[in-house]
Amino acid sequence: MIQRSSCLKTLIQSLRVTTPSSSPTKLAAYNCYTSQPASSLQEVSKPSASSPSNGDEYADVDWDNLGFGIMPTDYIYMMKSSEDGSFEKGQLNRYGNIELAPAAGVLNYGQGLYEGTKVYRKGDGRLLLFRPDQNAIRMKMGADRLCMPCPSIHQFVDAVKQVTLANKRWTPPPGKGTLYIRPLLMGSGPILGIAPAPEYTFLIYTSPVGNYFKEGFAPLNLYIEEEFHRASRGGAGGVKAITNYAPVLKPITRAKSRGFSDVLYLDSLHKKNLEEVSSCNIFLVKGNTISTPATSGTILQGITRRSIIEIASDQGYQVEERAVPVDELMDADEVFCTGTAVGVAPVGSITYQGKRIEYNIKAQSVSKELYDILEGIKTGLIEDKKGWVVEI
Ligand code: COI
């Protein structure tokens, strides 16, 4: 457990925000993007008299109808790199558009990473983060792959705490959803030839969210893609590069138009082994064995994936990280997906080469057992014996 940071507390207590520009009555989850000009971004340093964002009140949101959509909150966190690549003087700014050079590395060459983590509100008002240090570590790995300097683990976690506290009133009531935290690291400086950008921006924005899939908790229907691949050996599939995501838009759009929830990718070399779903990792259950594709460079090292592996091992399952041939889907007892946004989601069917494999989802499934434990730890209902939860 992390101690409450007195400096953070003081900072947040001193924040007095003006009435947010982004608070239409009962904001609906999917259509709330504002185009506030960059020039209207205000550095938050001076207390003002109205509307304290100390979290004692809730934002005016229809908490019962949250989806996974962008809803502007009060603040973003921003920190730019210095010439030597070090990060300093991060600050909270009012939520709004940011300014970028037309030749910014991220716009021209995709030099960018993103992360995702969630904040849970407890009944007593305290906020819980789940393993934010793991996001910081993963961002560092990605930054190394994309030749970017990166905030330290301490800076990353501190920034997540600051932006969380500043947007506390946007954290849904317990059981209604979470505050999704989206850290970004990008080459923001201008560059014309292919080279690392001369300046970097670390930014975090937040949005209250509910279920990632419109299916809610209903089982997912996946489609196995053979024409397109998500990642290839030696590429950047193992890190959270923003460039991993635009290429999946076409297969996802096609699959969704045919009624599927998401796409499951195969390895690009042999088209034989399972890789991952566009938005999450995948697990198969057969008897007491739980298998998941090994992360050998093309598969994202999910924090939920790693946590589920640990919880499943603690529960006595034999967990195997290995190459998982697509044929094993045929006689799996259960299949489920894991991810920060997705959580732990059961799979109801997988369609491969025109054949639909159906899974019988039992009330007492393995995925439900693991989901309940993970969710219990994240929400503070189950004692965190692993030091995963950070309370702020
Ligand atoms: C997350 O789980 O946080 C992700 O990054 C997946 C994304 C598609 C929302």
Short mmCIF file of C-alpha atoms and ligand atoms in Angstrom, two decimals:
data_model
loop_
_atom_site.label_atom_id
_atom_site.label_comp_id
_atom_site.label_asym_id
_atom_site.label_seq_id
_atom_site.Cartn_x
_atom_site.Cartn_y
_atom_site.Cartn_z
CA MET A 1 0.00 0.00 0.00
CA ILE A 2 1.24 3.47 -0.73
CA GLN A 3 0.98 6.12 1.91
CA ARG A 4 -1.21 9.08 1.18
CA SER A 5 1.15 11.69 -0.17
CA SER A 6 0.88 14.81 1.94
CA CYS A 7 2.25 16.90 -0.90
CA LEU A 8 -0.40 15.55 -3.25
CA LYS A 9 -3.07 16.15 -0.65
CA THR A 10 -1.97 19.72 -0.24
CA LEU A 11 -1.88 20.17 -3.99
CA ILE A 12 -5.37 18.87 -4.44
CA GLN A 13 -6.75 20.78 -1.51
CA SER A 14 -5.30 23.92 -3.00
CA LEU A 15 -6.93 23.29 -6.36
CA ARG A 16 -10.03 25.32 -6.75
CA VAL A 17 -11.37 24.96 -10.24
CA THR A 18 -13.73 27.20 -12.02
CA THR A 19 -16.93 25.56 -13.18
CA PRO A 20 -15.77 23.09 -15.81
CA SER A 21 -16.58 23.95 -19.37
CA SER A 22 -17.29 20.30 -19.90
CA SER A 23 -20.19 19.59 -17.64
CA PRO A 24 -23.41 19.46 -19.59
CA THR A 25 -26.18 17.96 -17.51
CA LYS A 26 -26.01 14.16 -17.25
CA LEU A 27 -23.25 13.68 -19.74
CA ALA A 28 -23.87 10.67 -21.92
CA ALA A 29 -20.89 8.45 -22.47
CA TYR A 30 -20.43 8.56 -26.19
CA ASN A 31 -20.80 12.03 -27.53
CA CYS A 32 -19.06 14.44 -25.30
CA TYR A 33 -15.96 15.62 -27.06
CA THR A 34 -15.41 19.34 -26.76
CA SER A 35 -13.09 21.22 -29.04
CA GLN A 36 -11.67 23.68 -26.60
CA PRO A 37 -8.85 25.64 -28.27
CA ALA A 38 -5.33 24.96 -27.07
CA SER A 39 -4.99 28.60 -26.12
CA SER A 40 -7.67 28.11 -23.49
CA LEU A 41 -5.56 25.60 -21.60
CA GLN A 42 -4.85 27.03 -18.21
CA GLU A 43 -2.04 26.01 -15.98
CA VAL A 44 -3.60 25.09 -12.68
CA SER A 45 -1.67 26.84 -10.05
CA LYS A 46 -3.84 29.54 -8.57
CA PRO A 47 -6.69 28.58 -6.32
CA SER A 48 -9.99 30.12 -7.31
CA ALA A 49 -13.08 30.40 -5.21
CA SER A 50 -15.68 28.29 -6.96
CA SER A 51 -16.39 24.56 -7.31
CA PRO A 52 -13.63 22.80 -5.42
CA SER A 53 -12.63 19.56 -7.13
CA ASN A 54 -11.72 17.91 -3.85
CA GLY A 55 -13.86 14.97 -4.78
CA ASP A 56 -16.55 15.51 -2.20
CA GLU A 57 -19.12 15.82 -4.91
CA TYR A 58 -19.86 13.87 -8.06
CA ALA A 59 -19.83 15.26 -11.57
CA ASP A 60 -23.24 15.44 -13.21
CA VAL A 61 -23.12 12.19 -15.14
CA ASP A 62 -25.67 9.48 -15.90
CA TRP A 63 -23.68 6.85 -13.99
CA ASP A 64 -26.10 4.06 -14.92
CA ASN A 65 -25.37 4.35 -18.61
CA LEU A 66 -21.61 4.54 -18.93
CA GLY A 67 -20.04 2.90 -21.95
CA PHE A 68 -16.45 3.06 -23.10
CA GLY A 69 -16.51 6.51 -24.64
CA ILE A 70 -14.64 9.74 -24.18
CA MET A 71 -16.09 12.15 -21.66
CA PRO A 72 -13.92 15.19 -20.96
CA THR A 73 -13.09 15.61 -17.29
CA ASP A 74 -11.62 18.64 -15.50
CA TYR A 75 -7.86 18.19 -15.89
CA ILE A 76 -5.12 16.65 -17.92
CA TYR A 77 -1.53 16.20 -16.79
CA MET A 78 1.28 17.37 -19.05
CA MET A 79 5.05 17.20 -18.88
CA LYS A 80 7.53 18.00 -21.65
CA SER A 81 11.07 16.73 -22.00
CA SER A 82 14.02 19.09 -21.77
CA GLU A 83 16.73 19.20 -24.41
CA ASP A 84 18.67 16.48 -22.63
CA GLY A 85 15.59 14.24 -22.68
CA SER A 86 14.82 14.54 -18.98
CA PHE A 87 11.28 15.25 -17.82
CA GLU A 88 10.51 17.90 -15.27
CA LYS A 89 7.91 20.43 -14.23
CA GLY A 90 4.83 18.40 -15.00
CA GLN A 91 1.58 20.18 -14.32
CA LEU A 92 -2.17 19.83 -14.32
CA ASN A 93 -3.91 21.82 -17.03
CA ARG A 94 -7.57 22.32 -17.71
CA TYR A 95 -8.87 19.63 -20.09
CA GLY A 96 -8.70 20.78 -23.69
CA ASN A 97 -6.98 20.42 -27.01
CA ILE A 98 -3.21 20.42 -27.17
CA GLU A 99 -0.96 22.17 -29.64
CA LEU A 100 1.43 20.16 -31.84
CA ALA A 101 3.93 21.14 -34.52
CA PRO A 102 2.75 19.97 -37.97
CA ALA A 103 6.05 18.08 -38.24
CA ALA A 104 5.71 16.44 -34.80
CA GLY A 105 7.31 12.98 -34.75
CA VAL A 106 4.07 11.43 -33.51
CA LEU A 107 2.00 12.88 -36.37
CA ASN A 108 4.45 12.02 -39.13
CA TYR A 109 6.13 8.84 -38.01
CA GLY A 110 3.87 7.48 -35.30
CA GLN A 111 6.42 7.92 -32.53
CA GLY A 112 4.01 7.40 -29.68
CA LEU A 113 2.91 5.05 -26.93
CA TYR A 114 -0.18 4.83 -24.81
CA GLU A 115 -1.06 3.16 -21.54
CA GLY A 116 -4.32 2.42 -19.78
CA THR A 117 -5.23 1.90 -16.15
CA LYS A 118 -8.38 2.33 -14.07
CA VAL A 119 -9.34 3.98 -10.79
CA TYR A 120 -11.93 2.38 -8.54
CA ARG A 121 -13.95 4.33 -5.97
CA LYS A 122 -14.55 2.61 -2.65
CA GLY A 123 -17.71 3.06 -0.62
CA ASP A 124 -15.84 5.29 1.83
CA GLY A 125 -14.74 7.62 -1.00
CA ARG A 126 -11.14 6.44 -1.21
CA LEU A 127 -9.69 5.82 -4.66
CA LEU A 128 -7.82 2.67 -5.62
CA LEU A 129 -5.34 2.27 -8.45
CA PHE A 130 -4.21 -1.13 -9.70
CA ARG A 131 -0.49 -1.72 -10.28
CA PRO A 132 0.26 1.67 -11.89
CA ASP A 133 3.98 0.93 -11.56
CA GLN A 134 3.49 -1.86 -14.11
CA ASN A 135 2.12 0.65 -16.61
CA ALA A 136 5.15 2.84 -15.92
CA ILE A 137 7.51 -0.08 -16.52
CA ARG A 138 5.71 -1.07 -19.72
CA MET A 139 5.88 2.51 -20.98
CA LYS A 140 9.62 2.47 -20.34
CA MET A 141 10.01 -0.70 -22.39
CA GLY A 142 7.99 0.81 -25.22
CA ALA A 143 9.93 4.07 -25.05
CA ASP A 144 13.14 2.15 -25.43
CA ARG A 145 11.76 0.36 -28.52
CA LEU A 146 10.60 3.65 -30.08
CA CYS A 147 13.72 5.66 -29.14
CA MET A 148 11.94 7.98 -26.76
CA PRO A 149 13.00 9.29 -23.37
CA CYS A 150 10.46 8.40 -20.69
CA PRO A 151 9.35 9.72 -17.29
CA SER A 152 10.70 7.71 -14.37
CA ILE A 153 8.47 5.17 -12.67
CA HIS A 154 8.07 7.56 -9.77
CA GLN A 155 7.15 10.46 -12.07
CA PHE A 156 4.65 8.30 -13.94
CA VAL A 157 2.91 7.04 -10.81
CA ASP A 158 2.93 10.48 -9.20
CA ALA A 159 1.37 12.00 -12.33
CA VAL A 160 -1.33 9.31 -12.37
CA LYS A 161 -2.14 10.10 -8.74
CA GLN A 162 -2.29 13.83 -9.38
CA VAL A 163 -4.59 13.58 -12.38
CA THR A 164 -6.76 11.05 -10.54
CA LEU A 165 -7.24 13.27 -7.52
CA ALA A 166 -7.87 16.32 -9.69
CA ASN A 167 -10.63 14.44 -11.53
CA LYS A 168 -11.98 12.59 -8.52
CA ARG A 169 -15.55 13.78 -9.02
CA TRP A 170 -15.57 11.97 -12.38
CA THR A 171 -14.81 8.62 -10.74
CA PRO A 172 -18.04 6.61 -10.90
CA PRO A 173 -19.76 5.42 -7.71
CA PRO A 174 -18.74 1.89 -6.62
CA GLY A 175 -20.20 -0.72 -8.96
CA LYS A 176 -21.06 1.77 -11.71
CA GLY A 177 -17.75 1.88 -13.55
CA THR A 178 -14.25 3.29 -13.22
CA LEU A 179 -12.21 6.33 -14.11
CA TYR A 180 -10.08 5.24 -17.06
CA ILE A 181 -6.62 6.80 -17.05
CA ARG A 182 -4.92 7.17 -20.42
CA PRO A 183 -1.21 8.14 -20.28
CA LEU A 184 0.45 9.03 -23.59
CA LEU A 185 4.08 9.53 -24.51
CA MET A 186 4.79 11.10 -27.87
CA GLY A 187 7.42 12.71 -30.02
CA SER A 188 5.98 16.22 -30.01
CA GLY A 189 8.97 18.05 -31.49
CA PRO A 190 9.24 18.68 -35.25
CA ILE A 191 11.28 16.32 -37.42
CA LEU A 192 11.32 15.92 -41.21
CA GLY A 193 13.69 13.02 -41.89
CA ILE A 194 13.19 9.70 -40.15
CA ALA A 195 14.80 10.25 -36.76
CA PRO A 196 13.76 10.52 -33.12
CA ALA A 197 11.88 13.77 -32.43
CA PRO A 198 13.78 16.57 -30.65
CA GLU A 199 11.13 16.94 -27.90
CA TYR A 200 8.65 14.65 -26.11
CA THR A 201 5.38 15.17 -24.31
CA PHE A 202 3.97 12.97 -21.58
CA LEU A 203 0.26 13.55 -21.18
CA ILE A 204 -2.51 11.91 -19.17
CA TYR A 205 -6.22 12.35 -19.68
CA THR A 206 -9.08 10.55 -17.99
CA SER A 207 -12.64 9.51 -18.74
CA PRO A 208 -15.31 7.73 -16.70
CA VAL A 209 -16.08 4.38 -18.31
CA GLY A 210 -18.31 1.36 -18.04
CA ASN A 211 -18.01 -1.85 -20.04
CA TYR A 212 -15.64 -1.87 -23.00
CA PHE A 213 -17.86 -4.06 -25.15
CA LYS A 214 -21.42 -3.11 -25.97
CA GLU A 215 -22.26 -6.72 -25.04
CA GLY A 216 -21.65 -5.70 -21.40
CA PHE A 217 -20.93 -8.89 -19.49
CA ALA A 218 -22.43 -11.10 -22.21
CA PRO A 219 -19.98 -13.57 -23.82
CA LEU A 220 -17.96 -12.28 -26.77
CA ASN A 221 -18.22 -13.58 -30.31
CA LEU A 222 -14.76 -13.50 -31.86
CA TYR A 223 -13.72 -13.78 -35.48
CA ILE A 224 -10.35 -15.25 -36.44
CA GLU A 225 -8.69 -13.07 -39.02
CA GLU A 226 -6.48 -14.67 -41.64
CA GLU A 227 -5.99 -11.87 -44.13
CA PHE A 228 -4.64 -9.25 -41.72
CA HIS A 229 -2.14 -9.58 -38.90
CA ARG A 230 -1.74 -7.48 -35.81
CA ALA A 231 2.02 -7.76 -35.42
CA SER A 232 5.03 -9.42 -36.93
CA ARG A 233 8.32 -10.67 -35.53
CA GLY A 234 10.76 -7.88 -34.83
CA GLY A 235 7.99 -5.28 -34.95
CA ALA A 236 6.44 -3.36 -32.08
CA GLY A 237 3.51 -5.68 -31.25
CA GLY A 238 4.93 -6.40 -27.81
CA VAL A 239 4.78 -2.77 -26.70
CA LYS A 240 1.88 -0.36 -26.57
CA ALA A 241 2.87 1.58 -29.68
CA ILE A 242 0.00 3.66 -31.06
CA THR A 243 0.90 2.28 -34.49
CA ASN A 244 -0.35 -1.18 -33.44
CA TYR A 245 -3.91 0.05 -33.40
CA ALA A 246 -4.74 1.83 -36.68
CA PRO A 247 -4.01 -1.34 -38.69
CA VAL A 248 -6.63 -3.29 -36.72
CA LEU A 249 -9.38 -0.82 -37.53
CA LYS A 250 -10.11 -2.40 -40.90
CA PRO A 251 -10.46 -6.00 -39.65
CA ILE A 252 -12.43 -4.86 -36.59
CA THR A 253 -14.80 -2.74 -38.64
CA ARG A 254 -15.37 -5.62 -41.03
CA ALA A 255 -15.90 -8.12 -38.20
CA LYS A 256 -18.28 -5.80 -36.33
CA SER A 257 -20.32 -5.23 -39.46
CA ARG A 258 -20.81 -9.01 -39.52
CA GLY A 259 -21.96 -9.07 -35.91
CA PHE A 260 -18.73 -10.10 -34.16
CA SER A 261 -17.44 -8.45 -30.99
CA ASP A 262 -13.75 -8.34 -31.92
CA VAL A 263 -11.02 -10.01 -33.95
CA LEU A 264 -8.62 -12.73 -32.81
CA TYR A 265 -5.28 -12.67 -34.66
CA LEU A 266 -2.95 -15.50 -35.60
CA ASP A 267 0.83 -15.36 -35.83
CA SER A 268 1.84 -13.76 -39.11
CA LEU A 269 4.49 -16.36 -39.96
CA HIS A 270 2.62 -19.67 -39.85
CA LYS A 271 -0.97 -18.45 -39.40
CA LYS A 272 -1.24 -21.30 -36.94
CA ASN A 273 -0.81 -20.01 -33.39
CA LEU A 274 -3.10 -17.69 -31.47
CA GLU A 275 -1.76 -14.20 -30.74
CA GLU A 276 -4.25 -11.80 -29.19
CA VAL A 277 -7.51 -9.96 -29.73
CA SER A 278 -7.32 -6.31 -30.92
CA SER A 279 -8.04 -5.02 -27.43
CA CYS A 280 -7.01 -7.82 -25.09
CA ASN A 281 -5.10 -11.06 -24.43
CA ILE A 282 -6.64 -14.53 -24.72
CA PHE A 283 -6.74 -17.61 -22.46
CA LEU A 284 -7.96 -21.20 -23.01
CA VAL A 285 -9.12 -23.54 -20.27
CA LYS A 286 -8.93 -27.33 -20.57
CA GLY A 287 -9.51 -29.25 -17.36
CA ASN A 288 -7.21 -27.81 -14.71
CA THR A 289 -4.88 -26.25 -17.28
CA ILE A 290 -5.07 -22.65 -18.40
CA SER A 291 -3.03 -21.73 -21.46
CA THR A 292 -2.20 -18.39 -22.98
CA PRO A 293 0.12 -17.41 -25.86
CA ALA A 294 3.63 -16.61 -24.63
CA THR A 295 4.65 -12.99 -25.06
CA SER A 296 7.60 -13.36 -27.35
CA GLY A 297 7.62 -9.93 -28.98
CA THR A 298 4.38 -9.88 -30.95
CA ILE A 299 1.95 -10.08 -28.04
CA LEU A 300 1.23 -7.32 -25.57
CA GLN A 301 2.37 -7.99 -22.03
CA GLY A 302 -0.99 -7.24 -20.46
CA ILE A 303 -1.06 -6.27 -16.79
CA THR A 304 -4.41 -8.01 -16.39
CA ARG A 305 -2.91 -11.01 -18.23
CA ARG A 306 0.00 -11.20 -15.79
CA SER A 307 -2.29 -10.71 -12.77
CA ILE A 308 -4.69 -13.44 -13.92
CA ILE A 309 -1.78 -15.83 -14.45
CA GLU A 310 -0.69 -15.22 -10.86
CA ILE A 311 -4.19 -15.52 -9.42
CA ALA A 312 -4.89 -18.70 -11.41
CA SER A 313 -1.64 -20.28 -10.19
CA ASP A 314 -2.55 -19.34 -6.61
CA GLN A 315 -5.92 -21.04 -7.14
CA GLY A 316 -4.18 -24.28 -8.08
CA TYR A 317 -4.52 -24.16 -11.87
CA GLN A 318 -1.61 -25.18 -14.02
CA VAL A 319 -0.86 -22.12 -16.13
CA GLU A 320 1.06 -22.50 -19.36
CA GLU A 321 2.51 -19.62 -21.37
CA ARG A 322 3.40 -21.17 -24.70
CA ALA A 323 2.56 -21.30 -28.39
CA VAL A 324 -1.16 -22.12 -28.54
CA PRO A 325 -2.21 -23.65 -31.89
CA VAL A 326 -5.55 -22.47 -33.22
CA ASP A 327 -6.74 -26.12 -33.29
CA GLU A 328 -6.81 -26.16 -29.49
CA LEU A 329 -9.84 -23.89 -29.63
CA MET A 330 -11.85 -26.85 -30.88
CA ASP A 331 -11.78 -28.77 -27.64
CA ALA A 332 -11.22 -26.04 -25.06
CA ASP A 333 -13.70 -26.09 -22.16
CA GLU A 334 -13.64 -22.33 -21.92
CA VAL A 335 -12.03 -19.33 -23.57
CA PHE A 336 -11.74 -15.87 -22.06
CA CYS A 337 -10.08 -12.53 -22.71
CA THR A 338 -8.23 -10.20 -20.36
CA GLY A 339 -7.30 -6.54 -20.57
CA THR A 340 -7.48 -3.34 -18.59
CA ALA A 341 -10.40 -1.95 -20.54
CA VAL A 342 -12.02 -5.33 -21.15
CA GLY A 343 -11.48 -6.83 -17.69
CA VAL A 344 -11.99 -10.61 -17.77
CA ALA A 345 -14.51 -11.40 -20.50
CA PRO A 346 -15.88 -14.87 -21.37
CA VAL A 347 -15.93 -15.89 -25.02
CA GLY A 348 -19.16 -17.45 -26.26
CA SER A 349 -18.09 -18.30 -29.80
CA ILE A 350 -15.14 -18.15 -32.16
CA THR A 351 -15.56 -18.28 -35.93
CA TYR A 352 -12.65 -19.72 -37.90
CA GLN A 353 -12.61 -20.60 -41.57
CA GLY A 354 -16.38 -20.41 -41.76
CA LYS A 355 -16.96 -22.68 -38.74
CA ARG A 356 -18.40 -21.40 -35.49
CA ILE A 357 -17.07 -22.96 -32.30
CA GLU A 358 -19.51 -22.43 -29.43
CA TYR A 359 -18.59 -22.44 -25.74
CA ASN A 360 -21.05 -23.31 -23.06
CA ILE A 361 -20.72 -20.59 -20.41
CA LYS A 362 -21.50 -22.04 -16.99
CA ALA A 363 -22.46 -19.91 -14.01
CA GLN A 364 -19.41 -21.24 -12.14
CA SER A 365 -16.83 -20.83 -14.90
CA VAL A 366 -13.09 -20.50 -14.40
CA SER A 367 -13.15 -17.01 -15.89
CA LYS A 368 -15.84 -15.94 -13.41
CA GLU A 369 -13.83 -17.36 -10.51
CA LEU A 370 -10.71 -15.46 -11.61
CA TYR A 371 -12.67 -12.31 -12.45
CA ASP A 372 -14.28 -12.25 -9.01
CA ILE A 373 -10.91 -12.51 -7.28
CA LEU A 374 -9.24 -9.88 -9.46
CA GLU A 375 -12.18 -7.49 -9.19
CA GLY A 376 -12.36 -8.08 -5.44
CA ILE A 377 -8.71 -7.09 -5.05
CA LYS A 378 -9.07 -4.07 -7.32
CA THR A 379 -12.12 -2.77 -5.50
CA GLY A 380 -10.76 -3.41 -2.01
CA LEU A 381 -13.32 -6.14 -1.19
CA ILE A 382 -10.65 -8.84 -1.08
CA GLU A 383 -7.49 -8.26 0.94
CA ASP A 384 -4.59 -7.32 -1.33
CA LYS A 385 -1.79 -9.62 -0.16
CA LYS A 386 0.34 -8.83 -3.18
CA GLY A 387 0.80 -5.10 -2.82
CA TRP A 388 -0.99 -4.49 -6.12
CA VAL A 389 -3.43 -1.85 -4.96
CA VAL A 390 -2.38 1.76 -4.50
CA GLU A 391 -4.75 3.79 -2.39
CA ILE A 392 -4.96 7.54 -2.83
C1 COI B 1 -6.65 -1.14 -22.37
O1 COI B 1 -7.11 -2.22 -22.02
O2 COI B 1 -6.43 -0.22 -21.56
C2 COI B 1 -6.29 -0.95 -23.74
O3 COI B 1 -5.32 -0.32 -23.99
C3 COI B 1 -7.13 -1.49 -24.83
C4 COI B 1 -7.73 -0.41 -25.63
C5 COI B 1 -8.19 -1.00 -26.90
C6 COI B 1 -8.83 0.31 -24.93
#
